[in-house]
Amino acid sequence: MDPKVMQKLSYGLFVLTAKDGDKDNGCIINTAIQVTSEPNRITIAVNKGNFTHDMVKKTGVFNVSILSEAAKFDTFKHFGFQSGRDVDKAVGITYKRSANDVIYLDSAEVNAYISAKVIQSIDLGTHTLFIADVTDGEVLNPEASATYAYYFAHIKPAPAAKQESKKGWICTICGYIYEGEELPADFICPVCKHPASDFKKL
Ligand code: FE
């Protein structure tokens, strides 16, 4: 099978946020999908390596901020390329709290948010699939929603020339460079948690 076939699937891009005690956190996901309308229900699949995953699993409550085409690469770096275990991701962003007390991004980069409550979770190995009832939500502005393809074409910067001169493998998602001849097949990007199939040889 041509592995590129999977890249033809269309995805949105979202900031998943949760709150555990006084701790707010968020991460980037591309897996929010409405699965039924009566009742209004969504699923999200979240990598277990994300701190936000553990918070959603524990509290069962989350928000999905829908990133628009106005989203900046810095926002992807802020939520995608560092861990809430190390930094407070609520610092340096513009946010509000919805009725469920969870933060959502309140800026031109997000066109809407959805609040949801987990009703079931399914262990998928690397990820957990959360099935959740939509409890609230609001449209914030008329910007078009960003797709994964739009992110690659217009938001993610091209790799810098100095990276091209290095030897090894580059993560096509975040730009992390693995220095070595052979990339292990089970390698996971330490920065953005994407698998070896998202790397290309320099
Ligand atoms: Fe990466």
PDB file of N, CA and C in Angstrom, residues 9 12-13 19 31 46 49 73 76 97 102 117 123 130 158 162 175 179 182 189 193:
ATOM      1  N   LEU A   9      -6.386  11.969   3.650  1.00  0.00           N
ATOM      2  CA  LEU A   9      -7.506  12.224   4.548  1.00  0.00           C
ATOM      3  C   LEU A   9      -7.430  13.675   5.007  1.00  0.00           C
ATOM      4  N   GLY A  12      -8.970  18.637  10.606  1.00  0.00           N
ATOM      5  CA  GLY A  12      -8.885  19.969  11.173  1.00  0.00           C
ATOM      6  C   GLY A  12      -7.739  20.019  12.169  1.00  0.00           C
ATOM      7  N   LEU A  13      -7.528  21.183  12.753  1.00  0.00           N
ATOM      8  CA  LEU A  13      -6.494  21.341  13.786  1.00  0.00           C
ATOM      9  C   LEU A  13      -7.090  22.069  14.983  1.00  0.00           C
ATOM     10  N   LYS A  19      -8.421  20.999  32.601  1.00  0.00           N
ATOM     11  CA  LYS A  19      -8.048  21.595  33.884  1.00  0.00           C
ATOM     12  C   LYS A  19      -8.107  20.517  34.954  1.00  0.00           C
ATOM     13  N   THR A  31      -7.762  15.447  15.674  1.00  0.00           N
ATOM     14  CA  THR A  31      -8.654  14.286  15.671  1.00  0.00           C
ATOM     15  C   THR A  31     -10.024  14.552  16.280  1.00  0.00           C
ATOM     16  N   VAL A  46      -6.284  11.056  21.556  1.00  0.00           N
ATOM     17  CA  VAL A  46      -5.181  11.830  22.128  1.00  0.00           C
ATOM     18  C   VAL A  46      -4.013  10.913  22.467  1.00  0.00           C
ATOM     19  N   GLY A  49       1.236  10.284  25.406  1.00  0.00           N
ATOM     20  CA  GLY A  49       2.418  11.036  25.827  1.00  0.00           C
ATOM     21  C   GLY A  49       2.097  12.469  26.224  1.00  0.00           C
ATOM     22  N   PHE A  73       2.258  29.982  13.523  1.00  0.00           N
ATOM     23  CA  PHE A  73       3.122  28.842  13.859  1.00  0.00           C
ATOM     24  C   PHE A  73       3.500  28.849  15.336  1.00  0.00           C
ATOM     25  N   PHE A  76       1.242  26.801  17.390  1.00  0.00           N
ATOM     26  CA  PHE A  76       1.504  25.354  17.277  1.00  0.00           C
ATOM     27  C   PHE A  76       2.723  24.978  18.108  1.00  0.00           C
ATOM     28  N   ARG A  97     -12.431  31.442  30.186  1.00  0.00           N
ATOM     29  CA  ARG A  97     -12.926  30.203  30.752  1.00  0.00           C
ATOM     30  C   ARG A  97     -14.380  29.994  30.361  1.00  0.00           C
ATOM     31  N   VAL A 102     -12.935  25.302  32.147  1.00  0.00           N
ATOM     32  CA  VAL A 102     -11.746  24.982  31.349  1.00  0.00           C
ATOM     33  C   VAL A 102     -11.452  26.168  30.428  1.00  0.00           C
ATOM     34  N   LYS A 117     -17.970  16.575  27.558  1.00  0.00           N
ATOM     35  CA  LYS A 117     -17.847  15.734  28.750  1.00  0.00           C
ATOM     36  C   LYS A 117     -17.733  14.281  28.297  1.00  0.00           C
ATOM     37  N   ASP A 123      -9.109   2.383  24.930  1.00  0.00           N
ATOM     38  CA  ASP A 123      -7.655   2.306  24.864  1.00  0.00           C
ATOM     39  C   ASP A 123      -7.229   1.835  23.474  1.00  0.00           C
ATOM     40  N   PHE A 130     -11.544   9.232  23.171  1.00  0.00           N
ATOM     41  CA  PHE A 130     -12.558   9.711  24.101  1.00  0.00           C
ATOM     42  C   PHE A 130     -13.845  10.005  23.326  1.00  0.00           C
ATOM     43  N   ALA A 158       9.172  26.731   6.108  1.00  0.00           N
ATOM     44  CA  ALA A 158      10.054  25.777   5.436  1.00  0.00           C
ATOM     45  C   ALA A 158      11.287  25.550   6.314  1.00  0.00           C
ATOM     46  N   LYS A 162      20.242  25.863   7.460  1.00  0.00           N
ATOM     47  CA  LYS A 162      21.249  25.234   8.322  1.00  0.00           C
ATOM     48  C   LYS A 162      20.832  23.810   8.689  1.00  0.00           C
ATOM     49  N   GLY A 175      10.262  19.812  12.616  1.00  0.00           N
ATOM     50  CA  GLY A 175      11.613  20.236  12.278  1.00  0.00           C
ATOM     51  C   GLY A 175      12.705  19.643  13.151  1.00  0.00           C
ATOM     52  N   GLU A 179      20.003  12.898  14.563  1.00  0.00           N
ATOM     53  CA  GLU A 179      21.314  12.768  13.939  1.00  0.00           C
ATOM     54  C   GLU A 179      21.766  11.320  14.010  1.00  0.00           C
ATOM     55  N   GLU A 182      20.662   5.633  10.455  1.00  0.00           N
ATOM     56  CA  GLU A 182      19.386   4.911  10.361  1.00  0.00           C
ATOM     57  C   GLU A 182      18.433   5.379  11.452  1.00  0.00           C
ATOM     58  N   CYS A 189       9.092  11.129  17.585  1.00  0.00           N
ATOM     59  CA  CYS A 189       9.688  12.454  17.725  1.00  0.00           C
ATOM     60  C   CYS A 189       9.548  12.929  19.182  1.00  0.00           C
ATOM     61  N   LYS A 193       5.954  14.138  19.065  1.00  0.00           N
ATOM     62  CA  LYS A 193       5.378  12.800  19.298  1.00  0.00           C
ATOM     63  C   LYS A 193       4.862  12.117  18.017  1.00  0.00           C
TER      64      LYS A 193
END
